[in-house]
PDB file of C-alpha atoms in Angstrom:
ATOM      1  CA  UNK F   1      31.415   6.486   4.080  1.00 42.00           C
ATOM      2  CA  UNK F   2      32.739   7.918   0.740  1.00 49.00           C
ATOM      3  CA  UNK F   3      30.775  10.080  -1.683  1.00 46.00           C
ATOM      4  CA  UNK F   4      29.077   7.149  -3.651  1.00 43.00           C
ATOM      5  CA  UNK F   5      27.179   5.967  -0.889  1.00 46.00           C
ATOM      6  CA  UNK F   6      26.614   9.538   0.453  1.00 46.00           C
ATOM      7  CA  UNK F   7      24.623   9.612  -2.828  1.00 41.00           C
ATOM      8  CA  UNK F   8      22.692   6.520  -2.769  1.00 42.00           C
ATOM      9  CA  UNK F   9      21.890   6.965   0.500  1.00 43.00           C
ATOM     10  CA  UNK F  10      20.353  10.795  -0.179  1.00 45.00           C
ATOM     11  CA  UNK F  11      18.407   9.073  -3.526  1.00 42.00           C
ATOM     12  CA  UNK F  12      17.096   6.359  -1.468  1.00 40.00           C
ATOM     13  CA  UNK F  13      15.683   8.957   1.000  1.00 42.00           C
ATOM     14  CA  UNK F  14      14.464  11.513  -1.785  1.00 42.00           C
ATOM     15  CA  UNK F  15      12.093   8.578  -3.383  1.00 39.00           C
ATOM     16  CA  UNK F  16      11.293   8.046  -0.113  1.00 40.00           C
ATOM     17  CA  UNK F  17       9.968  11.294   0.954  1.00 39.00           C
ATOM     18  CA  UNK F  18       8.482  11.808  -2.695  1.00 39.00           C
ATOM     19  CA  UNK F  19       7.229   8.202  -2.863  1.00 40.00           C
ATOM     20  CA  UNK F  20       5.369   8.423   0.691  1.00 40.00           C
ATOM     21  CA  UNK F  21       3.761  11.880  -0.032  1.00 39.00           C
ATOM     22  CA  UNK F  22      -0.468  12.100   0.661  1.00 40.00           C
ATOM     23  CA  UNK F  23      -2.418  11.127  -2.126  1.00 39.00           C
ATOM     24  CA  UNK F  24      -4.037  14.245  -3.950  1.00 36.00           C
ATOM     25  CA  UNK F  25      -7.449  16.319  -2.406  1.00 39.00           C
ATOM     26  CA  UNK F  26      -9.998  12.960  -2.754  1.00 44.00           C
ATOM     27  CA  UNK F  27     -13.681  14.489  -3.141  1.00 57.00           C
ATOM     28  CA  UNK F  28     -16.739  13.043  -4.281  1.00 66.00           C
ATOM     29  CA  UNK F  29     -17.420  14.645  -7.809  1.00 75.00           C
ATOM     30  CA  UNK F  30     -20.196  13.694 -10.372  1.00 75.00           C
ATOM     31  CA  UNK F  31     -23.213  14.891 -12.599  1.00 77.00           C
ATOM     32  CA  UNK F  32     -25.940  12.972 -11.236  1.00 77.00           C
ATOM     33  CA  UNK F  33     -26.535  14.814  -7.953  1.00 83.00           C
ATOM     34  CA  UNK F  34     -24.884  11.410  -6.060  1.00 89.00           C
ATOM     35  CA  UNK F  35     -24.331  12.120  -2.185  1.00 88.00           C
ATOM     36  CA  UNK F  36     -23.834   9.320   0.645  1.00 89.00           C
ATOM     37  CA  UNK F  37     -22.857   9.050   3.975  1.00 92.00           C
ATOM     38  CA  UNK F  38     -22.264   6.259   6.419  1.00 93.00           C
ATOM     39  CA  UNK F  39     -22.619   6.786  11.168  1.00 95.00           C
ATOM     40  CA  UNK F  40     -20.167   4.163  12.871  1.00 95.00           C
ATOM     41  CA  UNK F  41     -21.986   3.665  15.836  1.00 96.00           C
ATOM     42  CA  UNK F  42     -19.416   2.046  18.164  1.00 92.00           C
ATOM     43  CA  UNK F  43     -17.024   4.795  16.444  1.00 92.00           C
ATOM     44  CA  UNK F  44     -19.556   7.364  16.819  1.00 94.00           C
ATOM     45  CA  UNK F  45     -19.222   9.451  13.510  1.00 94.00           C
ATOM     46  CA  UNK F  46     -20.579  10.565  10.204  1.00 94.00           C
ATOM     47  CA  UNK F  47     -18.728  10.049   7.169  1.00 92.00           C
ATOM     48  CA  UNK F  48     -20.336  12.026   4.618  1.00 91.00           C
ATOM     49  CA  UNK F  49     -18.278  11.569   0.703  1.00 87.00           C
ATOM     50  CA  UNK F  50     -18.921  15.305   0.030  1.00 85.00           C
ATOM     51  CA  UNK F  51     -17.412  16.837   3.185  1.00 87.00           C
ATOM     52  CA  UNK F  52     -14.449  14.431   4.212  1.00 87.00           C
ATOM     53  CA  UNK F  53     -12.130  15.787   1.495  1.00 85.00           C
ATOM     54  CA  UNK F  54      -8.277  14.758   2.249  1.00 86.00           C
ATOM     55  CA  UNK F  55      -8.839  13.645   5.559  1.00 90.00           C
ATOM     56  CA  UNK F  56      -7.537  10.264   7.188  1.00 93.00           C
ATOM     57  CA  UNK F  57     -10.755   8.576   8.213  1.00 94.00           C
ATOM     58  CA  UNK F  58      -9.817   6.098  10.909  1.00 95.00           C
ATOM     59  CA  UNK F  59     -11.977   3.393  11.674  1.00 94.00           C
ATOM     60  CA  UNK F  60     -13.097   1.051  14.310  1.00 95.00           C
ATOM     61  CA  UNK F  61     -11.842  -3.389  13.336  1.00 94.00           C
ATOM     62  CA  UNK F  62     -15.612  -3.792  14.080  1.00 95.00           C
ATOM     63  CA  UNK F  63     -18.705  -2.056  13.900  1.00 95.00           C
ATOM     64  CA  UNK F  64     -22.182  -1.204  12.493  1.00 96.00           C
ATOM     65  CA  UNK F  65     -22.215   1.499  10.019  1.00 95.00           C
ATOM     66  CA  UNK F  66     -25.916   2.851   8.999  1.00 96.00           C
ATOM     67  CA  UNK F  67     -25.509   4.067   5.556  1.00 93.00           C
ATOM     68  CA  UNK F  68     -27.080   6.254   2.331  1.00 93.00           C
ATOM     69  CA  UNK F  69     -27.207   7.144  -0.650  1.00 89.00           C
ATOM     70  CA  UNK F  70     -29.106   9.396  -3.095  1.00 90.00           C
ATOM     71  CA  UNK F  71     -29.304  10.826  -6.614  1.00 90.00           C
ATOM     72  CA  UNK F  72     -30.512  13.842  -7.515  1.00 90.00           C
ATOM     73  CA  UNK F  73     -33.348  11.924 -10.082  1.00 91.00           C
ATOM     74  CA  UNK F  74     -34.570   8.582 -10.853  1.00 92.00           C
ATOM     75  CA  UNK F  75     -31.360   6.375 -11.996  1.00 92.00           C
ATOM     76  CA  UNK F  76     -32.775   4.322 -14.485  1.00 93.00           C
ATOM     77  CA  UNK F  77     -30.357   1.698 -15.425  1.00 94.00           C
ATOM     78  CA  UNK F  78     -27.434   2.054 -13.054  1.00 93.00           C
ATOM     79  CA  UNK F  79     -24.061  -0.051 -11.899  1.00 94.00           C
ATOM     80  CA  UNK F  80     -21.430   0.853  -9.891  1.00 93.00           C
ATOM     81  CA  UNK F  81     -18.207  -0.660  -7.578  1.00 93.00           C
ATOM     82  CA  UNK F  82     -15.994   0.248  -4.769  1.00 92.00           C
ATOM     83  CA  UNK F  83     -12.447  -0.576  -4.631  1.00 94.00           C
ATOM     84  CA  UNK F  84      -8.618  -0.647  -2.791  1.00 94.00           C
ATOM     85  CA  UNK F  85      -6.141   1.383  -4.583  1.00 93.00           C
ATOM     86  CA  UNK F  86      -3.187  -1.330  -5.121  1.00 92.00           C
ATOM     87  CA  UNK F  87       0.434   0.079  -5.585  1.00 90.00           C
ATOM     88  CA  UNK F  88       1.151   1.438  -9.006  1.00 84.00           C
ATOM     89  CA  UNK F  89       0.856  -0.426 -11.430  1.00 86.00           C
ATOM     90  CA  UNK F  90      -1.633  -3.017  -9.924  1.00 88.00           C
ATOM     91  CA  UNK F  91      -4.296  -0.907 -10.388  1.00 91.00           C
ATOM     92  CA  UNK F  92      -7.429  -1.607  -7.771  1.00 92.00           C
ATOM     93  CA  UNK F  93      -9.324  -4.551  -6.260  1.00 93.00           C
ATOM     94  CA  UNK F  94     -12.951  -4.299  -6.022  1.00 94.00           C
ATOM     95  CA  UNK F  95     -14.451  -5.247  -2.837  1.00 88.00           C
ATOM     96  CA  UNK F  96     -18.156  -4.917  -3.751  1.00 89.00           C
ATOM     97  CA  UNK F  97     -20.250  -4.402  -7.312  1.00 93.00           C
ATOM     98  CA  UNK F  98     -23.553  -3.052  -8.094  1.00 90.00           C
ATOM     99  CA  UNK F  99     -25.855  -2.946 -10.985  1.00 93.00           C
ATOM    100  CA  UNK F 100     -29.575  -2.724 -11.627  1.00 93.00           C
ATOM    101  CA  UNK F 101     -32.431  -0.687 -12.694  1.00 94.00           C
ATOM    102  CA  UNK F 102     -34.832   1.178 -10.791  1.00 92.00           C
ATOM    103  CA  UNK F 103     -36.617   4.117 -10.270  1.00 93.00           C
ATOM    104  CA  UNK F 104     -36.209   4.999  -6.632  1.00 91.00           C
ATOM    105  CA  UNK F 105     -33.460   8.336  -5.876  1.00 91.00           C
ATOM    106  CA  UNK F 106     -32.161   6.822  -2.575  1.00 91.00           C
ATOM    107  CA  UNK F 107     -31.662   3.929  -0.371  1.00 90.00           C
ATOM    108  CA  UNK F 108     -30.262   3.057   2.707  1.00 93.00           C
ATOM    109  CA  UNK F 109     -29.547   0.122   5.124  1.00 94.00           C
ATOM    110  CA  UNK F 110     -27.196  -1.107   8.165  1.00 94.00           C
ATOM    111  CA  UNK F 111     -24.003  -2.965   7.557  1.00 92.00           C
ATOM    112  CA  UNK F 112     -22.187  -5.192  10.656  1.00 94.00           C
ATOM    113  CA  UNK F 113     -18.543  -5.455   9.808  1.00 93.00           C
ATOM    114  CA  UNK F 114     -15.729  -7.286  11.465  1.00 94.00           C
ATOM    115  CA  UNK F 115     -12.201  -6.950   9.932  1.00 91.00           C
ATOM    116  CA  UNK F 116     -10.100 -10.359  10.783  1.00 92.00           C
ATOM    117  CA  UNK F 117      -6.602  -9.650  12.082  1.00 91.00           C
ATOM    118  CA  UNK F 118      -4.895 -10.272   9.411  1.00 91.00           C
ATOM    119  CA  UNK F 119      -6.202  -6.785   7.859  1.00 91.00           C
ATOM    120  CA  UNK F 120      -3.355  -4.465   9.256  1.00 93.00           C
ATOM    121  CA  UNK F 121      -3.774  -1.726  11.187  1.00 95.00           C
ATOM    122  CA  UNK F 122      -2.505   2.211  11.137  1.00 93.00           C
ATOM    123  CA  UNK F 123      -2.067   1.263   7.648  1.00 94.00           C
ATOM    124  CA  UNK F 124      -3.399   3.854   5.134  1.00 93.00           C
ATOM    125  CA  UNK F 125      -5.132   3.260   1.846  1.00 93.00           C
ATOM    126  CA  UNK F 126      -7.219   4.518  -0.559  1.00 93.00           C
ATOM    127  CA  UNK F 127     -10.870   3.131  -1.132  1.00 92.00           C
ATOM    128  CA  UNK F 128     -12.130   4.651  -4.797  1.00 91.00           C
ATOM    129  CA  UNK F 129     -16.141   4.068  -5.511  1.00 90.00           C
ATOM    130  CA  UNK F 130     -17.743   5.190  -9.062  1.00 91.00           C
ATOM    131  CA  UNK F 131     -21.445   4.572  -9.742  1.00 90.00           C
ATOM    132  CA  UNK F 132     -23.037   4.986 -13.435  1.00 92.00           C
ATOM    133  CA  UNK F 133     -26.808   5.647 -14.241  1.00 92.00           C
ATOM    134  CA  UNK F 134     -28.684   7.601 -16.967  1.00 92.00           C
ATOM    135  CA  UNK F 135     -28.305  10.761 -15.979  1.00 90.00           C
ATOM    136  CA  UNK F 136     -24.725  10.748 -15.256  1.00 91.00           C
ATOM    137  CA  UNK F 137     -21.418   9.669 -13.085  1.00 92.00           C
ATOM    138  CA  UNK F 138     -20.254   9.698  -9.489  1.00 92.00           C
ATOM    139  CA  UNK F 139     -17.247   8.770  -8.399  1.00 91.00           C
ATOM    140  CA  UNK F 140     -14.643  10.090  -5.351  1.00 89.00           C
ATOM    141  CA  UNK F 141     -12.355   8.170  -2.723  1.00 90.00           C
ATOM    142  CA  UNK F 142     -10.865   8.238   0.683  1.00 91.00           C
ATOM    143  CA  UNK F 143      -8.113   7.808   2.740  1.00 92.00           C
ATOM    144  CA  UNK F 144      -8.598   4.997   5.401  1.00 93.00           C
ATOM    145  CA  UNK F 145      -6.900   3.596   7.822  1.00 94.00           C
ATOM    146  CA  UNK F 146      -7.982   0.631  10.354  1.00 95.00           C
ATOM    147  CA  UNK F 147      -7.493   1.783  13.996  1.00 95.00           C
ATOM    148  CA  UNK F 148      -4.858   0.027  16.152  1.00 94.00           C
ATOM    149  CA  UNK F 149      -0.864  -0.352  15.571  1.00 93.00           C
ATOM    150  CA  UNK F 150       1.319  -2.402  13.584  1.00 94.00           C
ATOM    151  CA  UNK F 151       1.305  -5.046  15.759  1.00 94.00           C
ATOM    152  CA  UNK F 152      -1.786  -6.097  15.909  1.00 94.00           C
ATOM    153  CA  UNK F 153      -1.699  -7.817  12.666  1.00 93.00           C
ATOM    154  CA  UNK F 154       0.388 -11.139  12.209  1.00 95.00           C
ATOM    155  CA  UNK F 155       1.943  -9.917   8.970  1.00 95.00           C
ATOM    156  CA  UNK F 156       4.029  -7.265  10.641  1.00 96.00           C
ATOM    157  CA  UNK F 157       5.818 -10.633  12.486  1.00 96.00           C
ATOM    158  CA  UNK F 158       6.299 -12.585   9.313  1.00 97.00           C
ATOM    159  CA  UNK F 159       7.284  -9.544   7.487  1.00 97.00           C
ATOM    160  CA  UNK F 160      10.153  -8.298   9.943  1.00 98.00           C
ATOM    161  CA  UNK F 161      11.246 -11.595  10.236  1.00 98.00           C
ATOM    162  CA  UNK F 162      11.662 -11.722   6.854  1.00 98.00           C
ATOM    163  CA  UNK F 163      13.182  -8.468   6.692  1.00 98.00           C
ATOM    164  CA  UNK F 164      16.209 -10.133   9.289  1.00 98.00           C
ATOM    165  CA  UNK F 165      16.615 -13.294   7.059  1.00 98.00           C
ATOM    166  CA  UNK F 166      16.906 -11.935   3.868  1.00 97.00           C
ATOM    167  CA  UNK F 167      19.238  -9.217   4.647  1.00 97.00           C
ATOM    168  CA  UNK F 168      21.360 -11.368   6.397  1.00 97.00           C
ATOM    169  CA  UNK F 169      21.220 -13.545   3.541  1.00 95.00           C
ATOM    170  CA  UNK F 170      22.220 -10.713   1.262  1.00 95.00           C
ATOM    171  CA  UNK F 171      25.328  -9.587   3.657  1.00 94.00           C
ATOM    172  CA  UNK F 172      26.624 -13.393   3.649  1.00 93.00           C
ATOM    173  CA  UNK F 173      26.274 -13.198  -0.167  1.00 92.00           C
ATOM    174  CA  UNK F 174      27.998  -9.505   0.019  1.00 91.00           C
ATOM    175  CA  UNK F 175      30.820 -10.550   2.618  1.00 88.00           C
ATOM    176  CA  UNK F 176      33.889 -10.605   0.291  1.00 84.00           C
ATOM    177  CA  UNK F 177      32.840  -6.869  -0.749  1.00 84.00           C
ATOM    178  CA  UNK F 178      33.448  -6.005   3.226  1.00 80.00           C
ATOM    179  CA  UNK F 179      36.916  -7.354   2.935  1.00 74.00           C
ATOM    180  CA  UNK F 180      39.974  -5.856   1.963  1.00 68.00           C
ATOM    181  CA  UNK F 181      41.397  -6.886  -1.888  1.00 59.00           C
ATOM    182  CA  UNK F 182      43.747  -9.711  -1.250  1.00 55.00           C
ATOM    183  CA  UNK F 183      42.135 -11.434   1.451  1.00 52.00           C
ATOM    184  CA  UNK F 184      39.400 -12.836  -0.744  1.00 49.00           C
ATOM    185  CA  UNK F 185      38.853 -16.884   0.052  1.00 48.00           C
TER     186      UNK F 185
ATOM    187  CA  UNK P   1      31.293 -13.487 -14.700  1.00 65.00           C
ATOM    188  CA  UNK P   2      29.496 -15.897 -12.164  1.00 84.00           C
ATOM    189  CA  UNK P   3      25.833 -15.632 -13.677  1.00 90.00           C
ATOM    190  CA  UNK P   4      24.682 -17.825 -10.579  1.00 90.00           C
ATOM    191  CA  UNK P   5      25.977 -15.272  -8.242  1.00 89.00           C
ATOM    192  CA  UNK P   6      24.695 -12.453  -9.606  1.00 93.00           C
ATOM    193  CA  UNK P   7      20.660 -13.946 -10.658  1.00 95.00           C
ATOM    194  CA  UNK P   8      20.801 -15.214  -6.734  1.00 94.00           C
ATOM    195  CA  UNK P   9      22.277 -11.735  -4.905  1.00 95.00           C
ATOM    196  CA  UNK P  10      19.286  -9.922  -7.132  1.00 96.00           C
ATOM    197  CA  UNK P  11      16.714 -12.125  -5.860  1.00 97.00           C
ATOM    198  CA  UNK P  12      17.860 -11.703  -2.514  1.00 97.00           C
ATOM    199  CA  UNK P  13      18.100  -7.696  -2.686  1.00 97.00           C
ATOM    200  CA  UNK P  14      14.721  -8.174  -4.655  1.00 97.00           C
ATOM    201  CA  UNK P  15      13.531  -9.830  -1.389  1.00 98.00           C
ATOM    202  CA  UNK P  16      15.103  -7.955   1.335  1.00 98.00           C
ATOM    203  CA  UNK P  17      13.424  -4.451  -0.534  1.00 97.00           C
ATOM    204  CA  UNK P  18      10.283  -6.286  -0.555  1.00 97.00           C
ATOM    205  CA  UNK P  19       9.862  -6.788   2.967  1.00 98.00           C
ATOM    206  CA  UNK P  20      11.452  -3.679   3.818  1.00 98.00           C
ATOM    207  CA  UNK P  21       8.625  -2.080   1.610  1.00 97.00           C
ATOM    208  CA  UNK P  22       6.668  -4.067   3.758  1.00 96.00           C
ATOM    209  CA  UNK P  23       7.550  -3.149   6.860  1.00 97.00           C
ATOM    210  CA  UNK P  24       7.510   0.820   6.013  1.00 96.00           C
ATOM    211  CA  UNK P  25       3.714  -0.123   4.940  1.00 96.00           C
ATOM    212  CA  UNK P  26       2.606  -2.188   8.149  1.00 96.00           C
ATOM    213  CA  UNK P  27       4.231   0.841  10.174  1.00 95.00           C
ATOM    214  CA  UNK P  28       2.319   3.717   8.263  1.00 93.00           C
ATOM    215  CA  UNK P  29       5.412   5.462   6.877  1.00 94.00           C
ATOM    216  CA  UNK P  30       4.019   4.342   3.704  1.00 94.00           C
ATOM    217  CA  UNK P  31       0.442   4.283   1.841  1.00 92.00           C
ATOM    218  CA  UNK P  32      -0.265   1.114   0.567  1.00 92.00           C
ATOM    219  CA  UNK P  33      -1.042   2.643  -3.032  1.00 91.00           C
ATOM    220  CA  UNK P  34       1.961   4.101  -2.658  1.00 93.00           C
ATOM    221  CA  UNK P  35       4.257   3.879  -6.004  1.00 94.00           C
ATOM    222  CA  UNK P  36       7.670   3.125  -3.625  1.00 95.00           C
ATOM    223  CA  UNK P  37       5.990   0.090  -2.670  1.00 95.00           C
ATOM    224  CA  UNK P  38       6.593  -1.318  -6.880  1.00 95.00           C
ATOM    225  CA  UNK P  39       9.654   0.488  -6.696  1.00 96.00           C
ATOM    226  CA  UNK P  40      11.769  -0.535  -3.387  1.00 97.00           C
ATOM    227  CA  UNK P  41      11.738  -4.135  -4.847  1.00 97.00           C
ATOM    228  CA  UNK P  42      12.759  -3.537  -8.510  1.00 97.00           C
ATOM    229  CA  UNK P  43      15.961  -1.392  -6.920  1.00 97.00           C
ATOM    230  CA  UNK P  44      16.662  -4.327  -4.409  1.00 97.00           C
ATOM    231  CA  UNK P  45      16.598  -6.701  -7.357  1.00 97.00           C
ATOM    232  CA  UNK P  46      19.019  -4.207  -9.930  1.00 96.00           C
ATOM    233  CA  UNK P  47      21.024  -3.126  -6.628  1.00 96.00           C
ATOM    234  CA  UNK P  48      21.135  -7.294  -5.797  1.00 95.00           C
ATOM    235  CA  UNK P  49      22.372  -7.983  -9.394  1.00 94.00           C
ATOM    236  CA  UNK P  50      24.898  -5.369  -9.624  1.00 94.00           C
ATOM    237  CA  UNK P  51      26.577  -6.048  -6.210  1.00 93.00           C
ATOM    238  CA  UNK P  52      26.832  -9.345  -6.995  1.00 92.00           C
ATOM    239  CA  UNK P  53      28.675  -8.359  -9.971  1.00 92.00           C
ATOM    240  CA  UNK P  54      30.883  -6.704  -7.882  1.00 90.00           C
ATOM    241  CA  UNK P  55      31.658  -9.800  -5.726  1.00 88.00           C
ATOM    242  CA  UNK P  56      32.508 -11.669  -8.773  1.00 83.00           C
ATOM    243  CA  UNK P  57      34.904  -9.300 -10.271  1.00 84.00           C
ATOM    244  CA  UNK P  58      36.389  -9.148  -6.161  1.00 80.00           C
ATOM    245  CA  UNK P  59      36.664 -12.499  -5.996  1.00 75.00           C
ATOM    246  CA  UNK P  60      38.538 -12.722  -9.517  1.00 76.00           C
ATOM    247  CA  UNK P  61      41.075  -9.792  -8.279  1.00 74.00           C
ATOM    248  CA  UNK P  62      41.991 -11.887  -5.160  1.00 65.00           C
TER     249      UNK P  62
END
C-alpha cells in the first residue's frame, strides 16, 4: 500500500472516530419549573428528564410507560413537541405535538407502545422535546436506543446486501485501475 | 474525458458510502444524528467521480 492510501485510509478513520463521538451532556433545562418522568413497567425503570443526563437509556420494543409532567405554575397558553434528531443537516422529525391552554400545573397518564420491526435495534438516537407556556421554556433530550441487535430489524438485510452489490458494482467499474498500464482492454 | 463513466462510478461510490453509512448505523458504531452519516455518502460520490476519472485517463494511456 503506498503513502496515498496510507493517508486516505488514516482520514477516513479520523472522521470516523470524530464523526461517531457521544452527543454533548443532554439535560432538561428551562424557566418554567418543567420536570417529567416516565416507569416502563415490563422494563422496570424510571426515567426522570432531570436526572438521566448523558446516559444511554435502553428500552424495551414494547411496553407500558406511566408518565408526568409538571410546571412549577399555571401554564396559561402553552404548546410544545418531541422529536428524532436526523443526521446533520436534516434537522429533526417530530413524532408528537402539543398545544393548548389551561390552568392545571401537571398531568399524567399511561401510554402502551409497540415498536414494529422495522424500527432498528441497538441503534442510538437522540429524542429532543421543548414545551412553551407563559411563564417560560423547557426543553432537554436523550440518548435512546431500542433493545435487541442489529438483526432484528429487516433493514440491516437489505442494507448489507446492498452494501455487497454496490461495491462490487464499483470494483467492476474500477477494474482497469487494478491492472497494470498496458494491459488495458 | 468519458463524462458517462465518471457521473455513473460517483453514483455508485455515492451508493456503496450510503449503505456502508448504513450499516455502521444499524450496528451502533454510529448515532443516527450522527454528521458522518451526510458525510460518508458525499465522499463516496466525489471519491466515485474522481476514480472514474482515473479509469478514463487509464484507459486512454493503454
Amino acid at each position: 500500500m503506498n503513502a496515498t492510501r496510507w493517508v486516505v485510509v488514516g482520514a477516513l478513520f479520523g472522521l470516523l472516530v470524530v464523526g461517531g463521538a457521544p452527543a454533548a451532556t443532554a439535560e432538561l433545562e428551562g424557566t418554567n419549573g418543567c420536570q417529567a418522568s416516565g416507569a416502563f413497567r415490563e422494563g422496570g425503570f424510571t426515567v426522570d428528564a432531570r436526572a438521566v443526563g448523558d446516559a444511554l437509556v435502553v428500552v424495551p420494543r414494547s411496553d407500558t410507560v406511566d408518565w408526568q409532567g409538571s410546571v412549577a405554575a399555571p401554564p396559561g397558553a402553552y404548546s410544545g413537541s418531541i422529536s428524532v434528531e436526523l443526521p446533520k443537516p436534516f434537522g429533526t422529525l417530530e413524532i408528537d405535538s402539543w398545544a393548548g391552554n389551561s390552568q392545571t400545573m401537571s398531568n399524567a397518564g399511561t401510554h402502551e407502545y409497540d415498536l414494529p420491526s422495522l424500527v432498528p435495534a441497538g441503534v442510538e438516537f437522540t429524542v429532543s422535546g421543548s414545551h412553551v407556556d407563559q411563564n417560560g421554556t423547557c426543553s432537554g433530550s436523550v440518548r435512546m436506543e431500542v433493545e435487541g441487535g442489529p438483526f432484528d430489524s429487516p433493514l440491516t438485510a437489505v442494507s448489507l446486501v446492498g452494501t455487497a452489490a454496490t461495491g462490487a458494482g464499483l470494483l467492476a467499474l474500477l477494474r482497469p485501475l487494478l491492472r497494470p498500464v498496458g494491459k488495458v482492454m | 474525458m468519458n463524462v458517462g463513466r465518471i457521473i455513473g462510478t460517483a453514483v455508485v461510490g455515492f451508493l456503496f458510502l450510503l449503505f456502508v453509512a448504513l450499516d455502521l448505523v444499524l450496528f451502533g458504531v454510529l448515532a443516527l444524528n450522527s454528521v458522518m452519516v451526510t458525510v460518508l455518502p458525499l465522499l463516496g460520490l466525489l471519491a466515485g467521480g474522481a476514480l472514474g476519472a482515473l479509469v478514463g485517463k487509464r484507459r486512454a494511456a493503454g
